[in-house]
Backbone as a ProteinNet text record, in pm:
[ID]
protein_1_A
[PRIMARY]
XXXXXXXXXXXXXXXXXXXXXXXXXXXXXXXXXXXXXXXXXXXXXXXXXXXXXXXXXXXXXXXXXXXXXXXXXXXXXXXXXXXXXXXXXXXXXXXXXXXXXXXXXXXXXXXXXXXXXXXXXXXXXXXXXXXXXXXXXXXXXXXXXXXXXXXXXXXXXXXXXXXXXXXXXXXXXXXXXXXXXXXXXXXXXXXXXXXXXX
[TERTIARY]
-1416.7	-1460.8	-1505.3	-1617.4	-1672.7	-1683.6	-1641.2	-1652.6	-1799.7	-1863.2	-2008.9	-2067.9	-2013.4	-2072.1	-2064.7	-1953.7	-1937.3	-2024.9	-2043.1	-2126.2	-2269.8	-2317	-2454.2	-2475.9	-2369.6	-2378.9	-2343.2	-2292.5	-2252.1	-2137	-2047.2	-1935.6	-1813.6	-1727.9	-1598.7	-1513.9	-1453.8	-1379.4	-1235.4	-1183.8	-1042.5	-958.9	-839	-756.9	-695.2	-676.2	-604.4	-662.3	-574	-614	-671.8	-648.4	-703.3	-856.2	-915.3	-1061.2	-1114.6	-1029	-1072	-1123.5	-1055.5	-1097.5	-1231.2	-1241.5	-1365.9	-1479.8	-1451.6	-1552.7	-1607	-1518.9	-1565.2	-1656	-1615.1	-1695.4	-1833.1	-1839.2	-1965.5	-2056.1	-2018	-2108.9	-2219.2	-2202.2	-2302	-2431	-2543.2	-2673	-2673.6	-2738.3	-2747.5	-2888.3	-2950	-3084.2	-3174.7	-3256.6	-3351.7	-3304.7	-3193.6	-3157.2	-3048.1	-2983.9	-2871.3	-2876.5	-2892.9	-2895.7	-2753.8	-2742.1	-2613.2	-2568	-2458.5	-2409.3	-2341.7	-2321.5	-2260.1	-2362.3	-2490.8	-2595.3	-2626.7	-2619.8	-2653.8	-2537	-2514.6	-2400	-2400.1	-2515.8	-2523.3	-2479.3	-2531	-2491.6	-2343.6	-2295.7	-2154.9	-2063.7	-2103.6	-2022.9	-2012.3	-2125.8	-2126.1	-2034.1	-2046.6	-1965.9	-1816.5	-1778.1	-1635.2	-1572.5	-1643	-1588.7	-1565.8	-1665.7	-1655.9	-1546.8	-1543.8	-1449.3	-1304.5	-1280.1	-1142.1	-1096.2	-1188	-1152.2	-1106	-1181.6	-1145.8	-1015.2	-1001.3	-879.8	-757.9	-769.4	-658.4	-618.3	-717.2	-691.8	-625.5	-674.2	-625.1	-485.8	-462.9	-336.5	-225.5	-264.2	-164.5	-121	-189.9	-159.3	-270.8	-237.2	-342.4	-417.7	-546.6	-631.8	-688.5	-699.1	-756.1	-907.6	-965.2	-1110.3	-1154.6	-1240.3	-1288.6	-1430	-1452.8	-1587.1	-1627.8	-1728.1	-1763.9	-1862.3	-1839.8	-1931.1	-2000.2	-2095.7	-2162.2	-2061.1	-1964.9	-1861.2	-1775.2	-1749.4	-1673.1	-1747.8	-1879.9	-1959.1	-1943.9	-1948.1	-1929.6	-1790.9	-1689.7	-1553.7	-1545.6	-1610.9	-1609.4	-1681.7	-1791.5	-1862.8	-1778	-1706.2	-1615.5	-1502.5	-1451.3	-1344.3	-1393.4	-1514.5	-1572.8	-1584.6	-1631.8	-1644.8	-1507.7	-1406.5	-1270.8	-1223.3	-1247.3	-1205.1	-1285	-1412.7	-1491.4	-1428.3	-1387.7	-1325.4	-1193	-1115.6	-986.5	-1008.6	-1105	-1133.8	-1183.3	-1275	-1328	-1220.9	-1131.4	-1022.8	-931.7	-908.4	-824.1	-888.1	-1021.5	-1093.4	-1112.8	-1085.4	-1110.1	-984.9	-1002.5	-886	-834.5	-920.2	-880.1	-831	-706.7	-658.2	-731.5	-759.1	-827.7	-728.3	-678	-576.1	-637.5	-770.8	-838	-852.8	-797.3	-811.1	-728.1	-789.6	-716.3	-615.6	-514.8	-417.6	-484	-429.6	-486.8	-470.6	-361.5	-337.7	-345.9	-272.4	-263.9	-117.3	-92.7	42.2	44.9	159.9	182.3	322.8	348.7	484.1	536	664.4	728.9	806.8	768.7	824.5	881	1013.1	1068.1	1026.1	989	952.6	1074.2	1054.6	1165	1231.1	1165.7	1223.4	1288.3	1288.6	1352.7	1259.3	1131.9	1034.7	984.8	964.2	912.8	760.6	691.3	545.1	501.3	392.4	329.5	226.8	247.9	163.6	85.3	-47.1	-129.1	-93.1	-107.4	-85	-198	-202.2	-304.5	-405.3	-508.8	-613.2	-749.3	-840.5	-977.9	-990.1	-1075.2	-1098.9	-972.8	-884.3	-755.6	-674.8	-680.2	-611.4	-673.8	-806.8	-874.6	-839.7	-836.1	-796.7	-654.2	-566.2	-428.3	-423.2	-504	-508.1	-560	-664.2	-722.3	-624.2	-558.8	-462.8	-341.2	-299.9	-188.1	-224.1	-346.8	-391.1	-400.7	-447.4	-454.9	-315.5	-220.5	-83.2	-26.2	-45.3	5.1	-58.2	-189.9	-260	-207.1	-177.3	-122.3	16.1	98.2	232.7	228.4	125.7	111.9	39.6	-4.6	-73.3	-219.6	-276.4	-415.8	-515.8	-470.1	-561.4	-658.8	-614.3	-706.8	-821.4	-809.8	-914.8	-1027.5	-1010.1	-1118	-1202.4	-1329.9	-1416.7	-1549.8	-1619.3	-1755.1	-1848	-1954.9	-2051.2	-2098.2	-2109.5	-2152.6	-2297.3	-2375.3	-2513.6	-2510.8	-2548.4	-2540	-2626.2	-2732.4	-2817.8	-2755.2	-2657.2	-2593.4	-2459.4	-2363.6	-2229	-2155.9	-2192.7	-2121.3	-1975.6	-1884.7	-1742.3	-1714.4	-1649.1	-1617.9	-1474.1	-1418.9	-1283.6	-1296.3	-1249.9	-1263.3	-1156.9	-1200.8	-1105.9	-1104.2	-1172.9	-1171.4	-1028.1	-998.3	-861	-807.3	-891.1	-844	-893.2	-939.8	-983.3	-1090.9	-1189.8	-1290.2	-1427.8	-1439.6	-1569.1	-1620.5	-1751.4	-1811.3	-1931.1	-1983.2	-2099.9	-2058.6	-2111.4	-2079.5	-2144.8	-2257.2	-2327.6	-2394.8	-2345.4	-2396.5	-2544.3	-2587.2	-2726.3	-2825.1	-2782	-2874.6	-2845.5	-2738.3	-2708.1	-2678.6	-2605.7	-2571.3	-2693	-2778.7	-2898.4	-2993.8	-3008.1	-3095.3	-3048.2	-2919.6	-2864.6	-2875.1	-2845.4	-2852.7	-2996	-3093.1	-3233.6	-3277.2	-3233.4	-3265.8	-3208	-3083.2	-3019.1	-3090.6	-3130.6	-3201.8	-3334.8	-3410.8	-3539.3	-3521.3	-3415.3	-3388.8	-3355.1	-3273.9	-3240.5	-3366.7	-3451	-3575.5	-3666.7	-3673.7	-3756.1	-3705.3	-3574	-3515.4	-3537.1	-3524.7	-3549.5	-3695.1	-3785.3	-3928.9	-3958.6	-3888.8	-3909.7	-3858.5	-3750.7	-3693.4	-3785.9	-3866.5	-3953	-4081.4	-4112.1	-4236.9	-4220
-1935.9	-1884.2	-1739.4	-1709.4	-1574.9	-1509	-1385.9	-1309	-1272.3	-1315.3	-1308.9	-1168.6	-1079.1	-945.4	-871.8	-883.1	-815.8	-879.7	-1010.8	-1080.1	-1029.7	-984.7	-932.5	-812.6	-738.7	-617	-641.4	-760	-788.4	-702.1	-666.8	-577.6	-657.1	-590	-649.2	-647.4	-761.4	-773.4	-728.6	-669.7	-632.2	-759.6	-751.8	-871.8	-919.1	-1050.1	-1111.5	-1079.2	-1068.9	-1041.8	-903.2	-811.5	-676.5	-680.5	-786.7	-800.7	-806.7	-837	-839.4	-701.3	-595.3	-458.9	-428.5	-461.1	-439.5	-518.5	-637.8	-723.6	-660.1	-605.9	-537.9	-421.1	-340.1	-224.6	-268	-381.3	-427	-500.8	-502.9	-559.3	-460.3	-333.3	-230.5	-256.1	-219.8	-230.1	-136.9	-181.2	-98.8	-106.6	7.5	19.6	-87.5	-151.3	-248.6	-392	-413.9	-551.5	-611.7	-534.2	-588.8	-541.3	-635.3	-601	-580	-517.4	-495.3	-627.7	-681.2	-810.8	-800.3	-677.5	-660.3	-612.2	-626	-582	-687.8	-814.5	-924.1	-1021.4	-1074.6	-1163.2	-1284.1	-1343.6	-1464.1	-1434.5	-1324.2	-1286	-1250.8	-1176.3	-1136.1	-1257.4	-1353.4	-1474.5	-1553.1	-1568	-1637.1	-1564.7	-1431.9	-1353.7	-1366.1	-1346	-1345.2	-1483.6	-1589.3	-1724.6	-1753.1	-1723.3	-1746	-1658.9	-1532.2	-1436.6	-1472.5	-1512.5	-1547.1	-1676.4	-1767.2	-1888.9	-1852.2	-1764.2	-1721.2	-1641.1	-1548.8	-1468.4	-1557.8	-1655.2	-1746.2	-1821.7	-1870.1	-1941.5	-1848.9	-1725	-1627.9	-1576.8	-1547.9	-1485.5	-1586.3	-1711.8	-1812	-1804.5	-1721.9	-1710.2	-1776.8	-1823.8	-1884.7	-1775.5	-1801.9	-1707.9	-1780.6	-1711.1	-1774.3	-1789.4	-1871.4	-1880.2	-1771.4	-1681.2	-1572.9	-1603.3	-1596.9	-1610.2	-1472.1	-1415.7	-1275.7	-1255.8	-1147.9	-1105.8	-977.1	-929	-801.5	-687.1	-689.8	-585.8	-592.4	-713.1	-729	-667.1	-681.9	-623	-471.9	-410.5	-265	-227.8	-305.7	-279.2	-293.6	-395.8	-416.8	-304	-256.5	-144.7	-18.1	5.5	121.9	107.4	-13.6	-39.9	-16	-60.8	-39.6	110.6	187.7	332.3	396.1	349.8	403.1	379.5	258.8	230.5	311.7	335.7	422.1	560.7	613.5	745.9	747.4	640.2	633.7	626.8	545.1	535.7	670.3	733.8	862.1	971.5	966.2	1065.3	1052.5	929.8	907.3	957.4	964.5	1010.2	1161.4	1225.8	1369.8	1449	1560.3	1643.3	1718.1	1733.7	1803.5	1702.5	1712.3	1617.8	1636.5	1524.6	1527.2	1479.5	1571.8	1536.2	1480.5	1469.3	1427.1	1275.6	1198.9	1053.5	1000.2	915.5	862.3	756	729.9	624.8	487.4	391.7	257.2	184.1	208.1	147.6	-5.2	-67.4	-213.3	-254.8	-380.3	-433.9	-536.4	-543.6	-644.2	-699.6	-811.5	-866.5	-855.4	-829.8	-827.4	-957.3	-1038.6	-1172.7	-1193.4	-1219	-1247.9	-1388.5	-1400.1	-1533.3	-1599.5	-1716.9	-1794.3	-1730	-1631.4	-1566	-1432.4	-1398.1	-1274.5	-1155.4	-1172.8	-1063.7	-1057.7	-937.1	-918.8	-905.1	-985.6	-979.1	-914.5	-839.8	-782.8	-886.3	-942.2	-1051.2	-1001.9	-1024.4	-979.6	-1049.9	-977.8	-1034.8	-989.6	-1046	-1009.1	-1119.9	-1089.3	-1186.4	-1127.4	-1214.7	-1173.2	-1064.4	-967.1	-857.9	-775.3	-770.5	-699.4	-765.4	-898.8	-968.8	-929.5	-926.6	-890.7	-747.8	-656.2	-518.3	-515.5	-593.9	-602.6	-653.2	-755.8	-810.5	-706.7	-634.2	-533.1	-419.7	-368.4	-259.5	-308.6	-432.9	-489.4	-498.3	-540.7	-549.1	-409.7	-312.3	-174.9	-123.4	-146	-102.2	-169.2	-299.5	-372.3	-319.6	-290.8	-238.6	-100.1	-17.9	114.2	102	11.4	-6.4	-59.4	-137.9	-194	-98.3	18.1	115.7	81.3	-14.3	-55.6	21.2	83.9	147.5	246.2	335.2	433.5	370.3	242.9	176.6	121.2	122	80.5	204.1	198	315	277.2	378.1	361.1	423	351.8	398.7	539.8	624.8	763.9	775.4	670.8	670.8	658	763.6	765.5	657.6	614.8	508.8	371.7	363.8	235.3	221.6	300.8	302.3	167.4	82.5	-44.7	-15.2	-92.9	-79	-162.4	-100	-171.7	-144.4	-235.7	-220.2	-168.1	-45.4	23.2	-27.8	-91.4	-142.3	-57.3	58.9	144.7	191.2	213.4	245.9	368.9	472.9	596.3	610.6	500.9	498.8	605.2	613.2	718.2	668	539.9	486	552.2	578.6	638.1	558.8	465.9	386.1	240.4	169.8	26.8	-47.4	6.4	-52.5	62.1	89.8	202.9	184.9	60.3	38.6	61.8	49.5	76.4	212.8	225.5	351.7	464.9	437.9	541.3	592.6	502.6	545.1	621.6	579.3	649.6	793.6	811.9	946.3	1029.6	969.2	1043.4	1085.6	997.8	1030.8	1144.7	1139	1244.5	1378.2	1378.9	1501.8	1554.1	1461.7	1501.1	1567.6	1508.6	1564.9	1702.1	1715.9	1844.2	1951.2	1916.2	2012	2052.1	1953.8	1981.7	2071	2044.7	2126.9	2270.9	2287.4	2421.6	2493.6	2422.7	2483.6	2525.1	2442.6	2475.1	2600.6	2621.2	2741.7	2866.6	2851.3	2966	3017.1	2927	2965.9	3032.8	3030.6	3089.5	3233.6
263.7	392.3	376.8	435.2	422	558.7	567.4	690.1	706.5	814.8	829.7	834.3	915.2	927.1	793.7	724.3	595.7	488.6	495.1	396	400.2	516.3	527.2	436.6	409.1	328.3	181.7	151.8	14.8	-31.9	60.5	25.2	-19.8	-93.5	-127.9	-1.2	30.6	155.6	139.5	243.9	247.5	240.4	184.6	169.8	301.6	309.9	421.4	557	654.5	791.7	812	716.1	724.6	730	677.9	680.2	823.8	920.8	1061.1	1104.2	1063.1	1096.9	1029.9	902.5	828.2	893.1	935.3	996.8	1125.3	1208.5	1330.4	1294.4	1197.4	1156.9	1106.9	1039.9	981.9	1080.8	1208.2	1308.6	1342.8	1306.6	1338.7	1260.6	1321.8	1254.1	1133.5	1027.3	907.3	850.3	837.7	782.5	841.7	760.1	816.1	799.8	729.9	697.6	785.9	869.4	945.8	1090.7	1182.2	1324.4	1376	1491.2	1555.4	1616.8	1566.9	1615.3	1751.7	1800.6	1932.7	2035.8	2005.7	2098.2	2203.3	2164.7	2256.4	2264.8	2384.5	2407.3	2313.1	2291.8	2207.3	2063.7	2005.9	1869.6	1863.2	1961.5	1963.9	1978.2	2060.3	2079.9	1949.3	1882.9	1753.9	1655.9	1651.8	1558.3	1588.5	1715.4	1747.9	1727.3	1759.6	1742.1	1594.3	1512.5	1368.8	1307.5	1346.5	1290.1	1323.4	1448.3	1485.3	1419.4	1392.1	1318.5	1178.1	1113.7	977.7	980.6	1077.4	1085.7	1106	1193.4	1221.3	1094.5	1022.2	896.8	794.3	785	687.3	721.2	849.5	890.6	916.9	942.4	977.3	1122.6	1202.8	1345.3	1425.9	1543.9	1625.7	1701.2	1721.5	1794.9	1916.4	2029	2147.9	2134.6	2217.5	2227.7	2323.5	2276.9	2361.8	2407.5	2536.9	2592.4	2641	2577.9	2600.2	2714.7	2789.9	2896.4	2850.1	2927.7	2895.2	2894	2984.8	2988	2861.6	2812.7	2688.7	2570.6	2571.3	2462.3	2460.5	2578.5	2585.8	2533.2	2571	2522	2370.1	2315.9	2170.9	2097.6	2152.9	2089.3	2091.6	2202.2	2209	2107.4	2094.6	1998.7	1855.6	1827.6	1694.2	1665.4	1763.6	1746.8	1723.7	1795.7	1777.5	1634.1	1581.7	1444.3	1343.1	1370.2	1281.1	1274.7	1390.9	1394.3	1318	1330.3	1260.6	1109.1	1065.6	921.3	868.6	940.5	896.3	898.9	997.6	1004.3	883.2	839.4	721.9	593.8	591.5	472.1	471	583.5	595.7	560.5	486.5	456	579.3	680.2	803	906.3	951.8	1052.1	1184.8	1249.5	1378.9	1484.7	1563.6	1662.7	1790.3	1794.9	1917.3	1930.2	1838.5	1847	1963.8	2047.3	2162.6	2119.3	2202	2168	2174	2098.9	2093.1	2226.9	2298.1	2428.8	2427	2334	2328.7	2319.7	2351.9	2338.4	2226.5	2158.7	2055	2073.6	2010.3	2006.6	1864.8	1852.7	1721.9	1708.4	1611	1599	1458.9	1447.2	1314.4	1271	1141.7	1092.7	1028.1	971.2	914.3	794.7	732.5	614.8	649.6	780	821.7	829.5	795.6	807.7	950.5	999.6	1135.3	1127.4	1206.8	1210.8	1341.3	1332.3	1450.5	1496.5	1615.3	1665.1	1786.4	1786.9	1899.3	2029.8	2139.6	2272.3	2364.6	2482.7	2580.6	2598.6	2676.9	2704.9	2670.6	2630.9	2606.4	2501.5	2530	2434.8	2414.3	2513.6	2495.7	2383.4	2376.5	2267.5	2133.9	2126.7	2002.2	1961.2	2057.2	2027.8	1972.2	2031.2	1984.3	1839.8	1808.8	1672.4	1573.8	1612.2	1524	1494.1	1598.7	1576.3	1498.4	1520.9	1444.7	1296.1	1267	1126.7	1064.3	1142	1091.2	1056.6	1145.2	1120.9	995.8	983.1	865.6	738	743.2	625.2	587.8	688.3	659.9	597.1	651.7	596.7	453.3	420.9	285.6	190.6	241.7	157.9	130.8	204.2	181.7	267.4	374.8	469.2	404.1	313	255.2	174.8	143.1	65.3	152.8	283.8	372.9	401.4	364.4	375.1	436.7	488.7	536.8	433	399.4	300.3	335.2	233.8	253.6	299.7	282.7	328.6	481	551.2	698	762.4	696.3	751.1	730.9	645.1	612.5	684.8	644	701.2	693	595.6	578.4	543.3	600.6	568.5	443.7	345.6	221.7	181.3	103.1	51.7	-90.5	-112.5	-241.4	-337.6	-445.5	-544.7	-671.5	-666.7	-785.5	-812.8	-938	-977.4	-904.2	-891.4	-828.3	-683.8	-625	-484.2	-457.5	-548	-537.8	-493.1	-457.3	-416.8	-289.7	-284.8	-165.3	-114.3	-196.2	-157.7	-146.6	-48	-38.8	-154.2	-205.1	-318	-394.1	-512.1	-589.9	-621.9	-646.8	-687.4	-573.7	-449.3	-338.7	-278.8	-205.6	-137.1	-235	-341.3	-438.5	-512.6	-562.5	-635.1	-545.4	-420.2	-326.3	-307.6	-286.1	-265.9	-393.1	-506.7	-633.3	-664.3	-635.9	-658.4	-565.6	-439	-343	-390.6	-438.2	-486.4	-610.6	-700.1	-821.7	-786.4	-693.4	-651.5	-586	-507	-441.2	-545.2	-645.6	-751.8	-828	-857.5	-929	-845.4	-716.1	-627	-625.6	-614.5	-611.8	-743.9	-855.6	-986.8	-999.5	-948	-950.5	-871.8	-760.8	-679	-750.9	-828	-898.1	-1008.1	-1066.2	-1177.2	-1130.8	-1002.1	-953.3	-916
[MASK]
++++++++++++++++++++++++++++++++++++++++++++++++++++++++++++++++++++++++++++++++++++++++++++++++++++++++++++++++++++++++++++++++++++++++++++++++++++++++++++++++++++++++++++++++++++++++++++++++++++++

């Protein structure tokens, strides 16, 4: 099973249910090859239905059927922006105290082995927000959160799971976004050197 929004970018997917957060981030339009999946109700409905089926299969939890309205799309876009800010805040050396609270409810449910699971609650998009924040919390507790990154190419911003040994990845794809940036920097250095010689 492949998470659809992330598959458009060819990125390495975050493990388990944590991929739900990455999937939301990857609904954003990127360059010329990926439209915004939360711009139109039909595309968003297709995305959310497919994504929750995969999440349910991956997490072992049941997911409700969500029927999206135009107001739900606005809520989902705001939620996506909130997660972008949280991911970027985690990558920044300067703490940003201006992040708003998540304002969602979850249930804490012990499973048969004695582990407590954070289980989403609520209805509609509120349930989805609950699932996303629950996955973020679980990823942070497992030490995986810092590996979810947004591509350094501002025109791209694809969310990718960094599997480099020292967690130093900055491009979702070095051959596209990385080479473009490196070529731009090389040309700028050459231009500046050319000016110095005149």
